[in-house]
Amino acid sequence: MYWRLIIFAALGGFLFGYETSVINGALFQMKDYFDLSEHSWTYGLIVSIAIVGAFVGSFASSFISARWGRRSCIALADVFFTLGSLLMAFANHVSLILVGRLIVGFGIGLSSATIPVYLAEITPAASRGAAIVFNNVSITGAQFIASVVTALFVIYTEPNLGWRLALGLGAVPSLIQLVALLVFLPETPRWYLAYGRVEEANRVASAFNIDIGECTEGEKLVTDFTALLTKTMRKRLFLGCMLHVLQQTSGINTLMYYSTVIMSDAGFKDKNMPLLMFIPLAGVNTLFSVFGVFTVDKWGRRSLLIISSYGCLAVTIAMTVIGFYLHEDAMADSGKWAFFSMMCLYLMFFAPGLGAMPWVVLGEVFPTKLRTSAASVATMCNWGSNALVSLVFPSILGAIGVGGTFAILCGCIAIAVAFIQIFMVETKGLSLEEIEKIFDAAANSGTSQPPSCHGANEPCNEPEANVPRSEVDTELPSGEKKCDAHRA
């Protein structure tokens, strides 16, 4: 039952990945139908308008998820996925494509902000990281499937049919997940507790072996964003938001959205070759996302991020050097294959660390009553930076070429390396309530960052000696007390 829940919940990640990736191949054929240039503003807008919708959707998710539940928010996202996919499939003007992408983007925003929270609250601490990373595997797996589907449809169907079928297929998994939500996916126990529904919370917690021992019965979920600026929240919000910004500015979605353009500019001039080259790229991304599932709860979040960021930096330096010499006669053939190999190597390092860990952190480091609001803000940072990068990338690539563009990405990844070394801490093996206490204690003691904790069975260097117990375990303003609703 546990894995059935994880798989169907992660269909939201599948939709996220499919809808963000399918446009890469669909545009390859669609540009001829709508007479678009690969380096035009409209071409970039078709990609980025979905990200604008995701930005708005991630903001709205805070209110919807807190008031009506995580499950209801995911179900609403499925409705938007279905409507947007069908609208694009039957579009006869580029304006309808833009509207459809905006609607789908709103669904992506709702889903991407809510599913990591849902998975974090519905899984036990020992496997929480793997569950959230599995959602990332669904994202990358969907990108691989989208690359295969679009290649087959675009190459082997009529020019005006392939891209329609590829875009319309997004409605299928959304309908499957919607049925699963209505039939057997439960609400999270922490949401039940927030509304005083203790019996239902205990039932779900018992069924899935979830530790909600240090819960707060009746503590309403807060959607007041000013509460995120309090002393105990600022550092964890900064950590969550910056990881998502750095994930996007590392350049991952320039590969996911524009790999066909990059491959063409790198020297692959055969009409269908850039489209086919995206398939192994997406496959590598998926394979090494699976690697993250098996290592996140063993190696830890911080270790994976450090390995990932250093690896990506080394690879993008090589890509920059190769990029500057791609059009030299001596490099004409070998250069493009070397660059493609570096793209694959980049994804090997990116997927298990920078690709997955920001979503794990999003589900873990925020307290229950503010989790949806904080996750909403962090996801907005993700989609805001995603929109900026995806909108300007075609123009920058056309203006300064492959080498210059990847030189900029090198600088962004160097910033990510420094940030992770300074600010990222370990949370593997800890319950959500234990993580909350650690951040609160660090804030009250005035330390620069929370302690590094390596698991439930290892000692945490928690600075509670400097913090009165009354400051760590306080009575809530509304008078509610901590309670033992269920302890696994």
Coordinates of C-alpha atoms in Angstrom, one line a residue:
M1 CA 0.0 0.0 0.0
Y2 CA 2.9 2.4 0.8
W3 CA 4.5 2.2 -2.6
R4 CA 1.1 2.3 -4.3
L5 CA 0.6 5.7 -2.5
I6 CA 4.1 6.9 -3.5
I7 CA 3.7 5.9 -7.1
F8 CA 0.3 7.5 -7.6
A9 CA 1.2 10.7 -5.7
A10 CA 4.4 10.9 -7.8
L11 CA 2.2 11.1 -11.0
G12 CA 2.1 14.8 -10.2
G13 CA 5.9 14.8 -10.7
F14 CA 5.4 12.8 -13.9
L15 CA 3.0 15.6 -15.2
F16 CA 5.5 18.2 -14.1
G17 CA 8.3 16.5 -16.1
Y18 CA 6.2 15.7 -19.1
E19 CA 4.7 19.1 -19.6
T20 CA 8.0 20.9 -19.1
S21 CA 9.8 18.6 -21.5
V22 CA 7.3 17.8 -24.2
I23 CA 7.4 21.4 -25.5
N24 CA 11.1 20.9 -26.5
G25 CA 10.2 18.3 -29.2
A26 CA 6.8 19.7 -30.0
L27 CA 8.2 23.2 -30.8
F28 CA 10.7 21.5 -33.2
Q29 CA 7.7 20.7 -35.5
M30 CA 5.3 23.4 -34.3
K31 CA 7.7 26.2 -35.3
D32 CA 7.1 25.4 -39.0
Y33 CA 3.3 25.3 -38.6
F34 CA 3.2 28.7 -36.9
D35 CA 6.2 30.1 -38.8
L36 CA 8.4 30.8 -35.7
S37 CA 12.1 31.4 -35.5
E38 CA 14.1 29.4 -33.0
H39 CA 15.7 32.5 -31.6
S40 CA 12.5 34.6 -31.6
W41 CA 10.7 36.2 -28.6
T42 CA 7.5 34.2 -29.3
Y43 CA 9.5 30.9 -29.3
G44 CA 10.8 31.7 -25.9
L45 CA 7.4 32.9 -24.7
I46 CA 5.7 29.6 -25.6
V47 CA 8.2 27.9 -23.2
S48 CA 8.3 30.5 -20.5
I49 CA 4.6 31.3 -20.2
A50 CA 4.0 27.9 -18.6
I51 CA 6.6 28.8 -16.1
V52 CA 4.8 32.1 -15.4
G53 CA 1.7 30.1 -14.8
A54 CA 3.6 27.8 -12.5
F55 CA 4.8 30.8 -10.5
V56 CA 1.2 31.9 -9.9
G57 CA 0.1 28.4 -9.2
S58 CA 2.8 27.9 -6.6
F59 CA 1.6 31.0 -4.8
A60 CA -2.0 29.9 -4.9
S61 CA -1.1 26.5 -3.6
S62 CA -0.4 27.9 -0.2
F63 CA -4.0 29.0 0.4
I64 CA -5.6 26.0 -1.3
S65 CA -3.4 23.4 0.4
A66 CA -3.8 24.9 3.8
R67 CA -7.5 25.4 3.7
W68 CA -8.8 22.4 1.7
G69 CA -5.9 20.0 2.1
R70 CA -2.9 18.8 0.2
R71 CA -4.9 16.1 -1.6
S72 CA -7.5 18.6 -2.9
C73 CA -4.8 20.9 -4.2
I74 CA -3.2 18.1 -6.2
A75 CA -6.6 17.1 -7.6
L76 CA -7.2 20.7 -8.7
A77 CA -3.8 20.6 -10.4
D78 CA -4.9 17.5 -12.4
V79 CA -8.0 19.4 -13.7
F80 CA -5.7 22.2 -15.0
F81 CA -3.3 19.7 -16.6
T82 CA -6.2 18.0 -18.4
L83 CA -7.8 21.3 -19.6
G84 CA -4.5 22.8 -20.8
S85 CA -3.3 19.7 -22.6
L86 CA -6.6 19.3 -24.5
L87 CA -6.7 23.0 -25.5
M88 CA -3.1 22.8 -26.9
A89 CA -3.9 19.6 -28.8
F90 CA -6.8 21.3 -30.7
A91 CA -5.1 24.7 -31.1
N92 CA -5.3 26.4 -34.5
H93 CA -3.5 29.6 -33.5
V94 CA -0.4 30.3 -31.5
S95 CA -2.5 32.3 -29.0
L96 CA -4.3 29.1 -28.0
I97 CA -1.0 27.4 -27.4
L98 CA 0.0 30.2 -25.1
V99 CA -3.3 30.0 -23.2
G100 CA -3.0 26.2 -22.9
R101 CA 0.6 26.5 -21.7
L102 CA -0.5 29.1 -19.1
I103 CA -3.2 26.8 -17.8
V104 CA -0.9 23.8 -17.7
G105 CA 1.7 26.0 -16.0
F106 CA -0.8 26.8 -13.2
G107 CA -1.3 23.1 -12.6
I108 CA 2.5 22.6 -12.5
G109 CA 2.8 25.3 -9.9
L110 CA 0.1 23.7 -7.7
S111 CA 1.6 20.3 -8.1
S112 CA 5.2 21.1 -7.7
A113 CA 4.7 23.1 -4.4
T114 CA 2.3 20.6 -2.9
I115 CA 3.5 17.1 -3.7
P116 CA 6.9 17.4 -1.9
V117 CA 4.9 18.6 1.2
Y118 CA 2.4 15.7 0.8
L119 CA 5.1 13.1 0.5
A120 CA 7.1 14.5 3.4
E121 CA 4.0 14.4 5.6
I122 CA 2.8 10.9 4.5
T123 CA 6.0 9.0 4.8
P124 CA 8.2 7.9 7.8
A125 CA 11.5 9.7 8.5
A126 CA 13.6 6.7 7.5
S127 CA 12.3 6.7 3.9
R128 CA 11.1 10.3 3.5
G129 CA 14.1 11.4 1.4
A130 CA 13.7 8.4 -0.9
A131 CA 10.0 9.1 -1.3
I132 CA 10.6 12.8 -2.3
V133 CA 13.4 11.8 -4.6
F134 CA 11.2 9.2 -6.2
N135 CA 8.9 12.1 -7.2
N136 CA 12.0 13.6 -8.9
V137 CA 12.5 10.3 -10.7
S138 CA 9.0 10.6 -11.9
I139 CA 9.8 14.1 -13.2
T140 CA 13.0 13.0 -15.1
G141 CA 11.3 9.7 -16.2
A142 CA 8.5 11.7 -17.7
Q143 CA 11.1 13.9 -19.5
F144 CA 12.6 10.8 -21.0
I145 CA 9.2 9.5 -22.1
A146 CA 8.3 12.9 -23.5
S147 CA 11.5 12.9 -25.6
V148 CA 10.7 9.5 -27.0
V149 CA 7.0 10.3 -27.6
T150 CA 7.7 13.6 -29.4
A151 CA 10.4 12.1 -31.5
L152 CA 8.2 9.3 -32.7
F153 CA 5.2 11.5 -33.3
V154 CA 7.1 14.3 -35.0
I155 CA 9.2 12.0 -37.3
Y156 CA 6.5 9.4 -38.1
T157 CA 3.3 11.4 -38.3
E158 CA 1.9 14.2 -40.5
P159 CA 3.5 17.6 -39.8
N160 CA 0.3 19.0 -38.2
L161 CA -0.4 15.9 -36.1
G162 CA 2.7 14.9 -34.2
W163 CA 3.0 17.9 -31.9
R164 CA -0.8 17.8 -31.2
L165 CA -0.7 14.2 -30.1
A166 CA 2.4 14.8 -27.9
L167 CA 0.8 17.8 -26.2
G168 CA -2.6 16.1 -25.8
L169 CA -1.2 13.0 -24.1
G170 CA -0.6 15.1 -21.0
A171 CA -4.3 14.7 -20.2
V172 CA -3.9 10.9 -19.6
P173 CA -1.8 10.7 -16.4
S174 CA -3.6 13.7 -14.9
L175 CA -6.9 11.8 -15.2
I176 CA -5.3 8.7 -13.7
Q177 CA -4.1 10.6 -10.7
L178 CA -7.4 12.3 -10.3
V179 CA -9.2 9.0 -10.0
A180 CA -6.5 7.7 -7.6
L181 CA -7.0 10.8 -5.4
L182 CA -10.7 10.2 -5.3
V183 CA -10.4 6.5 -4.6
F184 CA -7.6 5.7 -2.2
L185 CA -4.9 8.4 -1.6
P186 CA -5.4 9.8 1.9
E187 CA -5.0 13.2 3.3
T188 CA -1.9 13.7 5.5
P189 CA -2.1 13.2 9.2
R190 CA -0.6 16.6 10.0
W191 CA -3.3 18.4 8.0
Y192 CA -5.9 16.4 9.9
L193 CA -4.4 17.4 13.2
A194 CA -4.3 21.1 12.2
Y195 CA -8.1 20.9 12.0
G196 CA -8.6 18.8 15.2
R197 CA -9.4 15.6 13.4
V198 CA -7.2 13.4 15.7
E199 CA -8.9 10.1 15.0
E200 CA -8.4 10.4 11.3
A201 CA -4.8 11.6 11.8
N202 CA -4.0 8.6 14.0
R203 CA -5.6 6.2 11.5
V204 CA -3.4 7.4 8.6
A205 CA -0.3 7.7 10.8
S206 CA -0.7 4.1 12.0
A207 CA -1.4 2.8 8.5
F208 CA 1.8 4.3 7.1
N209 CA 4.0 4.1 10.3
I210 CA 4.4 7.9 10.5
D211 CA 5.8 9.5 13.6
I212 CA 3.7 12.5 14.6
G213 CA 4.5 12.2 18.3
E214 CA 5.3 15.9 18.8
C215 CA 2.3 17.3 17.1
T216 CA 0.1 20.2 17.8
E217 CA -3.5 19.4 17.8
G218 CA -5.7 22.2 16.5
E219 CA -2.9 24.5 15.5
K220 CA -4.3 26.0 12.3
L221 CA -2.1 26.2 9.2
V222 CA -1.0 29.7 8.6
T223 CA -1.0 31.5 5.2
D224 CA 0.2 34.8 6.6
F225 CA 3.4 35.3 4.6
T226 CA 4.7 37.9 7.1
A227 CA 5.1 35.0 9.6
L228 CA 7.9 33.7 7.3
L229 CA 10.1 36.7 8.3
T230 CA 10.3 35.8 12.0
K231 CA 13.7 34.9 13.5
T232 CA 13.1 31.2 13.5
M233 CA 12.0 31.1 9.8
R234 CA 14.4 33.5 8.0
K235 CA 17.4 31.1 7.8
R236 CA 15.4 28.1 6.7
L237 CA 13.4 30.1 4.1
F238 CA 16.7 31.6 2.8
L239 CA 18.1 28.0 2.5
G240 CA 15.0 26.7 0.7
C241 CA 14.6 29.6 -1.7
M242 CA 18.3 29.8 -2.6
L243 CA 18.6 26.1 -3.4
H244 CA 15.8 26.4 -5.8
V245 CA 17.2 29.6 -7.5
L246 CA 20.6 27.9 -7.8
Q247 CA 19.0 24.8 -9.2
Q248 CA 17.5 26.8 -12.1
T249 CA 20.5 29.1 -12.7
S250 CA 22.7 26.1 -13.0
G251 CA 21.2 25.7 -16.5
I252 CA 19.3 22.4 -16.2
N253 CA 16.2 23.6 -18.0
T254 CA 18.2 25.2 -20.8
L255 CA 19.0 21.6 -21.7
M256 CA 15.5 20.3 -21.0
Y257 CA 13.7 23.1 -23.0
Y258 CA 16.3 24.0 -25.7
S259 CA 18.5 20.9 -26.2
T260 CA 17.3 20.7 -29.9
V261 CA 18.4 24.3 -30.4
I262 CA 21.7 23.8 -28.6
M263 CA 22.4 20.6 -30.6
S264 CA 21.7 22.4 -33.8
D265 CA 24.0 25.3 -32.8
A266 CA 26.7 22.8 -31.7
G267 CA 26.8 21.4 -35.3
F268 CA 24.2 18.7 -35.6
K269 CA 22.6 19.9 -38.8
D270 CA 20.6 16.8 -39.8
K271 CA 16.9 17.7 -39.5
N272 CA 15.9 15.1 -37.0
M273 CA 19.3 14.5 -35.2
P274 CA 18.8 17.2 -32.5
L275 CA 15.4 15.8 -31.7
L276 CA 16.8 12.3 -31.4
M277 CA 19.8 13.4 -29.3
F278 CA 17.5 14.6 -26.6
I279 CA 16.4 11.0 -25.9
P280 CA 19.8 9.8 -24.4
L281 CA 20.1 13.1 -22.5
A282 CA 16.7 12.5 -20.8
G283 CA 17.6 8.9 -20.2
V284 CA 20.8 9.8 -18.4
N285 CA 18.9 12.3 -16.3
T286 CA 16.4 9.6 -15.3
L287 CA 19.0 6.9 -14.6
F288 CA 20.9 9.1 -12.2
S289 CA 17.8 10.4 -10.5
V290 CA 17.1 6.8 -9.6
F291 CA 20.6 6.7 -8.1
G292 CA 19.5 9.5 -5.7
V293 CA 16.6 7.3 -4.4
F294 CA 19.1 4.8 -3.1
T295 CA 21.6 7.2 -1.7
V296 CA 19.7 10.2 -0.2
D297 CA 18.9 8.4 3.1
K298 CA 22.4 6.8 3.3
W299 CA 24.7 9.5 2.1
G300 CA 22.6 12.4 3.1
R301 CA 21.3 15.6 1.5
R302 CA 24.4 17.7 2.0
S303 CA 26.8 15.2 0.6
L304 CA 24.8 14.7 -2.6
L305 CA 24.6 18.4 -3.1
I306 CA 28.4 18.9 -2.6
I307 CA 29.3 16.1 -5.1
S308 CA 26.7 17.3 -7.5
S309 CA 27.7 21.0 -7.5
Y310 CA 31.4 20.4 -7.8
G311 CA 30.8 17.9 -10.6
C312 CA 28.6 20.3 -12.5
L313 CA 31.1 23.1 -12.2
A314 CA 33.9 21.0 -13.6
V315 CA 31.8 19.8 -16.5
T316 CA 30.4 23.2 -17.5
I317 CA 34.0 24.6 -17.5
A318 CA 34.8 21.9 -20.1
M319 CA 31.6 22.7 -22.0
T320 CA 32.6 26.4 -22.1
V321 CA 36.0 25.6 -23.5
I322 CA 34.6 23.2 -26.2
G323 CA 31.8 25.7 -27.0
F324 CA 34.3 28.4 -28.0
Y325 CA 36.0 26.1 -30.5
L326 CA 32.9 24.3 -31.9
H327 CA 33.0 26.0 -35.3
E328 CA 36.8 25.7 -35.9
D329 CA 37.4 23.4 -38.9
A330 CA 39.5 21.1 -36.8
M331 CA 36.7 20.7 -34.3
A332 CA 33.8 20.5 -36.7
D333 CA 32.9 16.9 -36.1
S334 CA 34.7 15.8 -32.9
G335 CA 33.7 19.0 -31.1
K336 CA 30.0 18.5 -31.4
W337 CA 30.3 14.9 -30.0
A338 CA 32.6 16.1 -27.2
F339 CA 30.0 18.7 -26.3
F340 CA 27.2 16.2 -26.3
S341 CA 29.2 13.9 -24.1
M342 CA 29.7 16.7 -21.6
M343 CA 26.0 17.4 -21.6
C344 CA 25.4 13.8 -20.6
L345 CA 28.1 14.0 -17.9
Y346 CA 26.6 17.2 -16.6
L347 CA 23.2 15.4 -16.1
M348 CA 24.9 12.5 -14.3
F349 CA 26.2 14.9 -11.7
F350 CA 23.1 17.2 -11.6
A351 CA 20.3 14.7 -11.3
P352 CA 20.9 13.1 -7.8
G353 CA 22.0 16.3 -6.2
L354 CA 21.1 19.8 -7.5
G355 CA 18.1 18.1 -9.3
A356 CA 16.5 16.3 -6.4
M357 CA 17.8 17.8 -3.1
P358 CA 16.1 21.2 -3.3
W359 CA 12.7 19.4 -3.4
V360 CA 13.7 17.2 -0.4
V361 CA 14.7 20.3 1.6
L362 CA 11.4 22.0 0.6
G363 CA 9.5 19.2 2.2
E364 CA 11.6 18.9 5.3
V365 CA 12.9 22.1 6.8
F366 CA 9.7 24.1 7.4
P367 CA 7.4 23.8 10.4
T368 CA 3.9 22.2 9.9
K369 CA 1.8 25.3 10.4
L370 CA 3.9 27.3 7.9
R371 CA 5.0 24.5 5.6
T372 CA 2.6 25.2 2.7
S373 CA 3.3 29.0 2.8
A374 CA 7.1 28.5 2.9
A375 CA 7.0 25.8 0.3
S376 CA 4.9 28.1 -1.9
V377 CA 7.5 30.9 -1.6
A378 CA 10.4 28.5 -2.3
T379 CA 8.6 27.1 -5.3
M380 CA 7.8 30.6 -6.6
C381 CA 11.6 31.3 -6.5
N382 CA 12.1 28.1 -8.5
W383 CA 9.6 29.1 -11.2
G384 CA 10.5 32.8 -11.2
S385 CA 14.2 32.0 -11.9
N386 CA 13.2 29.3 -14.3
A387 CA 11.0 31.7 -16.2
L388 CA 13.9 34.3 -16.4
V389 CA 16.4 31.7 -17.6
S390 CA 14.1 30.1 -20.2
L391 CA 13.0 33.4 -21.6
V392 CA 16.4 35.0 -22.1
F393 CA 18.3 31.8 -23.0
P394 CA 17.4 31.7 -26.8
S395 CA 18.4 35.4 -27.2
I396 CA 21.7 35.0 -25.3
L397 CA 22.6 31.8 -27.2
G398 CA 21.9 33.6 -30.5
A399 CA 24.0 36.7 -29.4
I400 CA 27.1 35.2 -27.8
G401 CA 27.1 31.6 -28.9
V402 CA 27.4 28.3 -27.0
G403 CA 30.8 29.1 -25.3
G404 CA 29.8 32.4 -24.0
T405 CA 26.4 31.2 -22.8
F406 CA 27.9 28.3 -20.8
A407 CA 30.6 30.6 -19.4
I408 CA 27.7 32.4 -17.7
L409 CA 26.3 29.1 -16.3
C410 CA 29.8 28.4 -14.9
G411 CA 29.6 31.5 -12.8
C412 CA 26.2 30.6 -11.5
I413 CA 27.3 27.1 -10.5
A414 CA 30.3 28.5 -8.8
I415 CA 28.0 30.5 -6.6
A416 CA 26.0 27.3 -5.9
V417 CA 29.2 25.5 -4.8
A418 CA 30.0 28.3 -2.3
F419 CA 26.4 28.5 -0.9
I420 CA 26.1 24.7 -0.3
Q421 CA 29.4 24.6 1.5
I422 CA 28.4 27.5 3.8
F423 CA 24.7 27.0 4.4
M424 CA 23.5 23.5 3.7
V425 CA 23.1 21.2 6.7
E426 CA 22.2 17.5 7.1
T427 CA 18.7 16.4 8.1
K428 CA 18.6 12.7 7.1
G429 CA 16.9 10.3 9.4
L430 CA 15.2 13.0 11.5
S431 CA 11.4 13.4 12.0
L432 CA 9.9 16.7 10.8
E433 CA 9.4 17.8 14.4
E434 CA 13.0 17.1 15.3
I435 CA 14.2 19.2 12.3
E436 CA 11.9 22.0 13.5
K437 CA 13.3 22.0 17.0
I438 CA 16.9 22.1 15.7
F439 CA 16.3 25.2 13.5
D440 CA 14.3 26.9 16.3
A441 CA 17.1 26.2 18.8
A442 CA 19.8 27.5 16.4
A443 CA 17.7 30.7 15.8
N444 CA 17.2 31.3 19.5
S445 CA 20.9 30.7 20.3
G446 CA 22.0 33.2 17.6
T447 CA 24.2 30.7 15.7
S448 CA 24.9 31.4 12.1
Q449 CA 23.3 28.2 10.9
P450 CA 21.6 25.1 12.4
P451 CA 23.8 22.2 13.5
S452 CA 24.7 19.4 11.1
C453 CA 22.7 16.4 12.1
H454 CA 23.4 13.0 10.5
G455 CA 20.4 10.9 11.4
A456 CA 18.1 9.8 14.2
N457 CA 20.6 7.4 15.6
E458 CA 23.5 9.8 15.7
P459 CA 24.0 12.7 18.1
C460 CA 23.2 16.2 16.9
N461 CA 25.3 19.0 18.0
E462 CA 22.2 21.0 18.9
P463 CA 22.9 24.2 20.8
E464 CA 20.2 23.7 23.3
A465 CA 22.6 24.2 26.2
N466 CA 22.4 27.9 25.4
V467 CA 18.7 27.9 25.0
P468 CA 16.2 27.7 27.9
R469 CA 13.8 24.9 27.4
S470 CA 11.0 27.4 27.6
E471 CA 12.3 29.0 24.4
V472 CA 12.4 25.7 22.6
D473 CA 9.2 24.0 23.8
T474 CA 6.9 26.8 24.4
E475 CA 3.1 26.9 24.9
L476 CA 1.6 28.2 21.7
P477 CA 0.0 31.6 21.7
S478 CA -3.5 30.1 21.2
G479 CA -3.0 28.0 24.3
E480 CA -2.6 24.6 22.6
K481 CA -0.1 22.2 24.1
K482 CA 2.1 19.7 22.4
C483 CA 0.4 16.3 22.3
D484 CA 1.2 12.6 21.7
A485 CA -1.3 11.7 19.0
H486 CA 0.7 8.8 17.6
R487 CA 4.3 7.7 17.8
A488 CA 5.5 4.9 15.6

